Amino acid sequence: MVLLVGVGGLAGWRWWRSLPPYGPEVLAATATLNLVDQATADAAFSQGNTERAGDGDQIFLGRVAWERPPDPQVDASFRIVVLDKGTRRMPGFITVTSARPDEVGAGSDEALGRAEERYPWLQGIGMRKVDGGFVSAGSAVMVSSVDASPVTFVFVLHPQRPGTPPERAVAAAPAAVSDLLVALISVGPDQQVYWAQRLLN
């Protein structure tokens, strides 16, 4: 009986921890994504640390904004994902800034894999198995504070290099804005995925 109560209590705690503190409708999030030139991309970042584009490359400038929830959860965070719907690949490198630049960055983590498992339309954002280990070829925007809105990001798509192994390939040029979806993922303090919302395309 004691064991059953303990197991039931643990299951109940996990269920409670997985409940989202609010739904996506509270944030009223919006996204834009545009093909731009180098000067426009540079102008969006005062630090001037955007990736340089070469012949055949494409520069995409994006922005995601949301309203602050009335009672934000402590240590909750967001992931902003850009995914090529045809190839199921993310950009390899993203430059990002926001109203709070110290609370945004780019990278990958286990929350992306959990979101991929839960939402079929996000297939391709998780880690890939390579030689007995796991790698992430692409990058997502990592947001550590609900107060970081709006978030601005830029990435360059290069033509795919011949011979690139599929597990190490990233989103490549040429691509149209309509080929790329933008999603916002709500993540809890234990890396639990509360929800994912498709904002664009």
PDB file of C-alpha atoms in Angstrom:
ATOM      1  CA  MET A   1       0.000   0.000   0.000  1.00  0.00           C
ATOM      2  CA  VAL A   2       2.806   2.418   0.913  1.00  0.00           C
ATOM      3  CA  LEU A   3       4.562   1.627  -2.373  1.00  0.00           C
ATOM      4  CA  LEU A   4       1.395   2.230  -4.363  1.00  0.00           C
ATOM      5  CA  VAL A   5       0.858   5.566  -2.660  1.00  0.00           C
ATOM      6  CA  GLY A   6       4.463   6.525  -3.388  1.00  0.00           C
ATOM      7  CA  VAL A   7       4.223   5.584  -7.066  1.00  0.00           C
ATOM      8  CA  GLY A   8       0.888   7.362  -7.376  1.00  0.00           C
ATOM      9  CA  GLY A   9       2.319  10.439  -5.705  1.00  0.00           C
ATOM     10  CA  LEU A  10       5.287  10.518  -8.090  1.00  0.00           C
ATOM     11  CA  ALA A  11       3.017  10.132 -11.107  1.00  0.00           C
ATOM     12  CA  GLY A  12       0.791  12.903  -9.820  1.00  0.00           C
ATOM     13  CA  TRP A  13       3.771  15.193  -9.273  1.00  0.00           C
ATOM     14  CA  ARG A  14       5.032  14.545 -12.803  1.00  0.00           C
ATOM     15  CA  TRP A  15       1.564  15.219 -14.205  1.00  0.00           C
ATOM     16  CA  TRP A  16       1.336  18.460 -12.240  1.00  0.00           C
ATOM     17  CA  ARG A  17       4.814  19.556 -13.403  1.00  0.00           C
ATOM     18  CA  SER A  18       3.844  18.957 -17.027  1.00  0.00           C
ATOM     19  CA  LEU A  19       0.840  21.287 -16.854  1.00  0.00           C
ATOM     20  CA  PRO A  20       1.540  24.519 -18.729  1.00  0.00           C
ATOM     21  CA  PRO A  21       1.237  27.661 -16.577  1.00  0.00           C
ATOM     22  CA  TYR A  22      -0.469  29.322 -19.550  1.00  0.00           C
ATOM     23  CA  GLY A  23      -1.322  28.519 -23.139  1.00  0.00           C
ATOM     24  CA  PRO A  24       0.081  30.096 -26.300  1.00  0.00           C
ATOM     25  CA  GLU A  25      -2.993  32.306 -26.644  1.00  0.00           C
ATOM     26  CA  VAL A  26      -1.861  34.309 -23.591  1.00  0.00           C
ATOM     27  CA  LEU A  27       1.350  35.363 -25.354  1.00  0.00           C
ATOM     28  CA  ALA A  28      -0.315  36.405 -28.646  1.00  0.00           C
ATOM     29  CA  ALA A  29       3.068  35.693 -30.300  1.00  0.00           C
ATOM     30  CA  THR A  30       3.837  36.868 -33.840  1.00  0.00           C
ATOM     31  CA  ALA A  31       6.694  36.161 -36.243  1.00  0.00           C
ATOM     32  CA  THR A  32       8.167  37.687 -39.366  1.00  0.00           C
ATOM     33  CA  LEU A  33      10.850  36.332 -41.686  1.00  0.00           C
ATOM     34  CA  ASN A  34      12.318  38.112 -44.702  1.00  0.00           C
ATOM     35  CA  LEU A  35      15.080  37.700 -47.255  1.00  0.00           C
ATOM     36  CA  VAL A  36      17.424  40.685 -46.828  1.00  0.00           C
ATOM     37  CA  ASP A  37      20.777  42.013 -47.973  1.00  0.00           C
ATOM     38  CA  GLN A  38      23.938  42.204 -45.858  1.00  0.00           C
ATOM     39  CA  ALA A  39      23.477  45.875 -44.971  1.00  0.00           C
ATOM     40  CA  THR A  40      19.968  45.269 -43.632  1.00  0.00           C
ATOM     41  CA  ALA A  41      21.115  42.301 -41.571  1.00  0.00           C
ATOM     42  CA  ASP A  42      24.056  44.252 -40.141  1.00  0.00           C
ATOM     43  CA  ALA A  43      21.820  47.193 -39.247  1.00  0.00           C
ATOM     44  CA  ALA A  44      19.648  44.929 -37.077  1.00  0.00           C
ATOM     45  CA  PHE A  45      22.630  44.079 -34.876  1.00  0.00           C
ATOM     46  CA  SER A  46      24.553  46.924 -33.277  1.00  0.00           C
ATOM     47  CA  GLN A  47      27.427  44.568 -32.392  1.00  0.00           C
ATOM     48  CA  GLY A  48      28.036  43.914 -36.103  1.00  0.00           C
ATOM     49  CA  ASN A  49      28.600  40.200 -35.491  1.00  0.00           C
ATOM     50  CA  THR A  50      26.344  38.801 -38.205  1.00  0.00           C
ATOM     51  CA  GLU A  51      27.625  36.065 -40.490  1.00  0.00           C
ATOM     52  CA  ARG A  52      28.990  37.292 -43.821  1.00  0.00           C
ATOM     53  CA  ALA A  53      27.215  36.035 -46.924  1.00  0.00           C
ATOM     54  CA  GLY A  54      28.988  35.010 -50.113  1.00  0.00           C
ATOM     55  CA  ASP A  55      27.990  34.204 -53.666  1.00  0.00           C
ATOM     56  CA  GLY A  56      24.944  31.970 -53.792  1.00  0.00           C
ATOM     57  CA  ASP A  57      24.114  32.550 -50.119  1.00  0.00           C
ATOM     58  CA  GLN A  58      20.810  33.857 -48.774  1.00  0.00           C
ATOM     59  CA  ILE A  59      20.330  36.024 -45.681  1.00  0.00           C
ATOM     60  CA  PHE A  60      17.124  35.706 -43.643  1.00  0.00           C
ATOM     61  CA  LEU A  61      16.129  38.203 -40.962  1.00  0.00           C
ATOM     62  CA  GLY A  62      13.468  37.146 -38.469  1.00  0.00           C
ATOM     63  CA  ARG A  63      11.631  38.581 -35.491  1.00  0.00           C
ATOM     64  CA  VAL A  64       9.422  36.942 -32.859  1.00  0.00           C
ATOM     65  CA  ALA A  65       7.478  39.013 -30.342  1.00  0.00           C
ATOM     66  CA  TRP A  66       5.024  38.149 -27.602  1.00  0.00           C
ATOM     67  CA  GLU A  67       3.110  39.732 -24.755  1.00  0.00           C
ATOM     68  CA  ARG A  68       4.374  39.161 -21.229  1.00  0.00           C
ATOM     69  CA  PRO A  69       2.197  36.654 -19.354  1.00  0.00           C
ATOM     70  CA  PRO A  70       0.553  38.102 -16.215  1.00  0.00           C
ATOM     71  CA  ASP A  71       2.148  35.547 -13.880  1.00  0.00           C
ATOM     72  CA  PRO A  72       5.288  34.121 -15.546  1.00  0.00           C
ATOM     73  CA  GLN A  73       6.769  30.920 -14.205  1.00  0.00           C
ATOM     74  CA  VAL A  74      10.203  31.086 -12.606  1.00  0.00           C
ATOM     75  CA  ASP A  75      12.961  29.461 -14.731  1.00  0.00           C
ATOM     76  CA  ALA A  76      10.661  28.818 -17.694  1.00  0.00           C
ATOM     77  CA  SER A  77      12.080  29.487 -21.154  1.00  0.00           C
ATOM     78  CA  PHE A  78      11.361  29.419 -24.871  1.00  0.00           C
ATOM     79  CA  ARG A  79      12.917  27.929 -27.985  1.00  0.00           C
ATOM     80  CA  ILE A  80      12.411  29.573 -31.352  1.00  0.00           C
ATOM     81  CA  VAL A  81      12.841  27.132 -34.213  1.00  0.00           C
ATOM     82  CA  VAL A  82      13.277  27.743 -37.935  1.00  0.00           C
ATOM     83  CA  LEU A  83      12.840  24.552 -39.954  1.00  0.00           C
ATOM     84  CA  ASP A  84      12.961  23.873 -43.680  1.00  0.00           C
ATOM     85  CA  LYS A  85       9.714  21.977 -44.237  1.00  0.00           C
ATOM     86  CA  GLY A  86      11.054  20.082 -47.247  1.00  0.00           C
ATOM     87  CA  THR A  87      14.383  18.852 -45.903  1.00  0.00           C
ATOM     88  CA  ARG A  88      13.439  18.879 -42.158  1.00  0.00           C
ATOM     89  CA  ARG A  89      16.665  20.767 -41.389  1.00  0.00           C
ATOM     90  CA  MET A  90      17.450  23.850 -39.302  1.00  0.00           C
ATOM     91  CA  PRO A  91      19.974  26.626 -40.007  1.00  0.00           C
ATOM     92  CA  GLY A  92      23.491  25.778 -38.925  1.00  0.00           C
ATOM     93  CA  PHE A  93      24.300  29.107 -37.280  1.00  0.00           C
ATOM     94  CA  ILE A  94      22.016  31.860 -35.948  1.00  0.00           C
ATOM     95  CA  THR A  95      22.894  35.327 -34.672  1.00  0.00           C
ATOM     96  CA  VAL A  96      20.346  36.595 -32.146  1.00  0.00           C
ATOM     97  CA  THR A  97      19.626  39.654 -30.040  1.00  0.00           C
ATOM     98  CA  SER A  98      16.674  40.972 -28.058  1.00  0.00           C
ATOM     99  CA  ALA A  99      15.457  43.592 -25.611  1.00  0.00           C
ATOM    100  CA  ARG A 100      17.575  41.626 -23.118  1.00  0.00           C
ATOM    101  CA  PRO A 101      20.550  40.388 -25.167  1.00  0.00           C
ATOM    102  CA  ASP A 102      22.089  38.480 -22.242  1.00  0.00           C
ATOM    103  CA  GLU A 103      19.011  36.246 -22.108  1.00  0.00           C
ATOM    104  CA  VAL A 104      19.099  34.930 -25.682  1.00  0.00           C
ATOM    105  CA  GLY A 105      21.500  32.703 -27.567  1.00  0.00           C
ATOM    106  CA  ALA A 106      21.623  29.887 -30.091  1.00  0.00           C
ATOM    107  CA  GLY A 107      22.165  26.156 -29.703  1.00  0.00           C
ATOM    108  CA  SER A 108      20.395  22.875 -29.074  1.00  0.00           C
ATOM    109  CA  ASP A 109      19.186  20.891 -26.064  1.00  0.00           C
ATOM    110  CA  GLU A 110      17.041  17.946 -25.022  1.00  0.00           C
ATOM    111  CA  ALA A 111      13.859  20.023 -25.046  1.00  0.00           C
ATOM    112  CA  LEU A 112      14.043  20.146 -28.842  1.00  0.00           C
ATOM    113  CA  GLY A 113      14.068  16.361 -28.998  1.00  0.00           C
ATOM    114  CA  ARG A 114      11.052  16.181 -26.702  1.00  0.00           C
ATOM    115  CA  ALA A 115       9.179  18.678 -28.856  1.00  0.00           C
ATOM    116  CA  GLU A 116      10.066  16.694 -31.982  1.00  0.00           C
ATOM    117  CA  GLU A 117       8.653  13.499 -30.433  1.00  0.00           C
ATOM    118  CA  ARG A 118       5.431  15.232 -29.459  1.00  0.00           C
ATOM    119  CA  TYR A 119       4.799  17.272 -32.606  1.00  0.00           C
ATOM    120  CA  PRO A 120       5.299  15.487 -35.959  1.00  0.00           C
ATOM    121  CA  TRP A 121       5.484  18.804 -37.808  1.00  0.00           C
ATOM    122  CA  LEU A 122       8.697  19.564 -35.870  1.00  0.00           C
ATOM    123  CA  GLN A 123      10.459  16.431 -37.109  1.00  0.00           C
ATOM    124  CA  GLY A 124      14.114  17.272 -37.685  1.00  0.00           C
ATOM    125  CA  ILE A 125      14.823  19.629 -34.765  1.00  0.00           C
ATOM    126  CA  GLY A 126      16.144  16.999 -32.357  1.00  0.00           C
ATOM    127  CA  MET A 127      19.562  15.407 -31.989  1.00  0.00           C
ATOM    128  CA  ARG A 128      20.731  12.921 -34.649  1.00  0.00           C
ATOM    129  CA  LYS A 129      22.419   9.624 -33.911  1.00  0.00           C
ATOM    130  CA  VAL A 130      25.922   9.406 -35.364  1.00  0.00           C
ATOM    131  CA  ASP A 131      28.495   6.667 -34.686  1.00  0.00           C
ATOM    132  CA  GLY A 132      26.892   5.624 -31.416  1.00  0.00           C
ATOM    133  CA  GLY A 133      26.543   9.206 -30.195  1.00  0.00           C
ATOM    134  CA  PHE A 134      24.271  12.159 -30.817  1.00  0.00           C
ATOM    135  CA  VAL A 135      24.952  15.409 -32.662  1.00  0.00           C
ATOM    136  CA  SER A 136      22.945  18.497 -33.534  1.00  0.00           C
ATOM    137  CA  ALA A 137      23.809  19.955 -36.914  1.00  0.00           C
ATOM    138  CA  GLY A 138      21.346  22.849 -36.648  1.00  0.00           C
ATOM    139  CA  SER A 139      20.688  25.630 -34.177  1.00  0.00           C
ATOM    140  CA  ALA A 140      17.595  27.050 -32.514  1.00  0.00           C
ATOM    141  CA  VAL A 141      17.176  30.324 -30.650  1.00  0.00           C
ATOM    142  CA  MET A 142      17.319  29.802 -26.888  1.00  0.00           C
ATOM    143  CA  VAL A 143      15.390  32.332 -24.787  1.00  0.00           C
ATOM    144  CA  SER A 144      15.884  32.215 -21.018  1.00  0.00           C
ATOM    145  CA  SER A 145      13.387  34.933 -20.028  1.00  0.00           C
ATOM    146  CA  VAL A 146       9.791  35.790 -20.908  1.00  0.00           C
ATOM    147  CA  ASP A 147      10.900  39.433 -20.765  1.00  0.00           C
ATOM    148  CA  ALA A 148      13.263  39.080 -23.754  1.00  0.00           C
ATOM    149  CA  SER A 149      10.614  39.989 -26.350  1.00  0.00           C
ATOM    150  CA  PRO A 150      11.051  41.013 -29.096  1.00  0.00           C
ATOM    151  CA  VAL A 151      13.742  38.624 -30.330  1.00  0.00           C
ATOM    152  CA  THR A 152      15.564  39.387 -33.583  1.00  0.00           C
ATOM    153  CA  PHE A 153      17.641  36.782 -35.396  1.00  0.00           C
ATOM    154  CA  VAL A 154      19.511  36.382 -38.652  1.00  0.00           C
ATOM    155  CA  PHE A 155      20.940  33.362 -40.434  1.00  0.00           C
ATOM    156  CA  VAL A 156      22.666  32.664 -43.720  1.00  0.00           C
ATOM    157  CA  LEU A 157      21.803  29.681 -45.880  1.00  0.00           C
ATOM    158  CA  HIS A 158      24.656  28.389 -48.035  1.00  0.00           C
ATOM    159  CA  PRO A 159      24.336  26.012 -51.002  1.00  0.00           C
ATOM    160  CA  GLN A 160      24.662  22.414 -49.846  1.00  0.00           C
ATOM    161  CA  ARG A 161      28.210  21.103 -50.140  1.00  0.00           C
ATOM    162  CA  PRO A 162      28.448  17.912 -52.207  1.00  0.00           C
ATOM    163  CA  GLY A 163      29.204  14.872 -50.098  1.00  0.00           C
ATOM    164  CA  THR A 164      27.843  16.264 -46.817  1.00  0.00           C
ATOM    165  CA  PRO A 165      26.550  13.334 -44.718  1.00  0.00           C
ATOM    166  CA  PRO A 166      22.761  13.606 -44.237  1.00  0.00           C
ATOM    167  CA  GLU A 167      23.077  13.560 -40.442  1.00  0.00           C
ATOM    168  CA  ARG A 168      25.357  16.607 -40.546  1.00  0.00           C
ATOM    169  CA  ALA A 169      23.467  18.583 -43.179  1.00  0.00           C
ATOM    170  CA  VAL A 170      21.716  21.858 -42.320  1.00  0.00           C
ATOM    171  CA  ALA A 171      19.123  23.975 -44.111  1.00  0.00           C
ATOM    172  CA  ALA A 172      20.597  25.123 -47.417  1.00  0.00           C
ATOM    173  CA  ALA A 173      20.093  27.663 -50.183  1.00  0.00           C
ATOM    174  CA  PRO A 174      18.190  28.237 -52.301  1.00  0.00           C
ATOM    175  CA  ALA A 175      15.053  28.513 -50.170  1.00  0.00           C
ATOM    176  CA  ALA A 176      11.987  30.732 -50.163  1.00  0.00           C
ATOM    177  CA  VAL A 177      10.523  32.272 -47.025  1.00  0.00           C
ATOM    178  CA  SER A 178       7.461  30.070 -47.552  1.00  0.00           C
ATOM    179  CA  ASP A 179       9.705  26.977 -47.283  1.00  0.00           C
ATOM    180  CA  LEU A 180      10.657  27.831 -43.695  1.00  0.00           C
ATOM    181  CA  LEU A 181       8.368  27.441 -40.715  1.00  0.00           C
ATOM    182  CA  VAL A 182       8.918  29.404 -37.498  1.00  0.00           C
ATOM    183  CA  ALA A 183       7.736  27.924 -34.212  1.00  0.00           C
ATOM    184  CA  LEU A 184       7.757  28.966 -30.561  1.00  0.00           C
ATOM    185  CA  ILE A 185       8.237  26.232 -27.948  1.00  0.00           C
ATOM    186  CA  SER A 186       7.424  26.749 -24.264  1.00  0.00           C
ATOM    187  CA  VAL A 187       9.807  24.861 -21.949  1.00  0.00           C
ATOM    188  CA  GLY A 188       9.580  24.364 -18.190  1.00  0.00           C
ATOM    189  CA  PRO A 189      12.327  24.492 -15.548  1.00  0.00           C
ATOM    190  CA  ASP A 190      12.945  20.738 -15.877  1.00  0.00           C
ATOM    191  CA  GLN A 191      13.210  20.860 -19.685  1.00  0.00           C
ATOM    192  CA  GLN A 192       9.628  19.642 -19.992  1.00  0.00           C
ATOM    193  CA  VAL A 193       7.869  20.852 -23.138  1.00  0.00           C
ATOM    194  CA  TYR A 194       4.589  22.566 -22.347  1.00  0.00           C
ATOM    195  CA  TRP A 195       3.516  23.346 -25.906  1.00  0.00           C
ATOM    196  CA  ALA A 196       4.711  24.335 -29.373  1.00  0.00           C
ATOM    197  CA  GLN A 197       3.015  26.897 -31.580  1.00  0.00           C
ATOM    198  CA  ARG A 198       3.521  27.303 -35.289  1.00  0.00           C
ATOM    199  CA  LEU A 199       3.818  31.040 -35.878  1.00  0.00           C
ATOM    200  CA  LEU A 200       4.704  31.225 -39.576  1.00  0.00           C
ATOM    201  CA  ASN A 201       4.238  28.986 -42.612  1.00  0.00           C
TER     202      ASN A 201
END
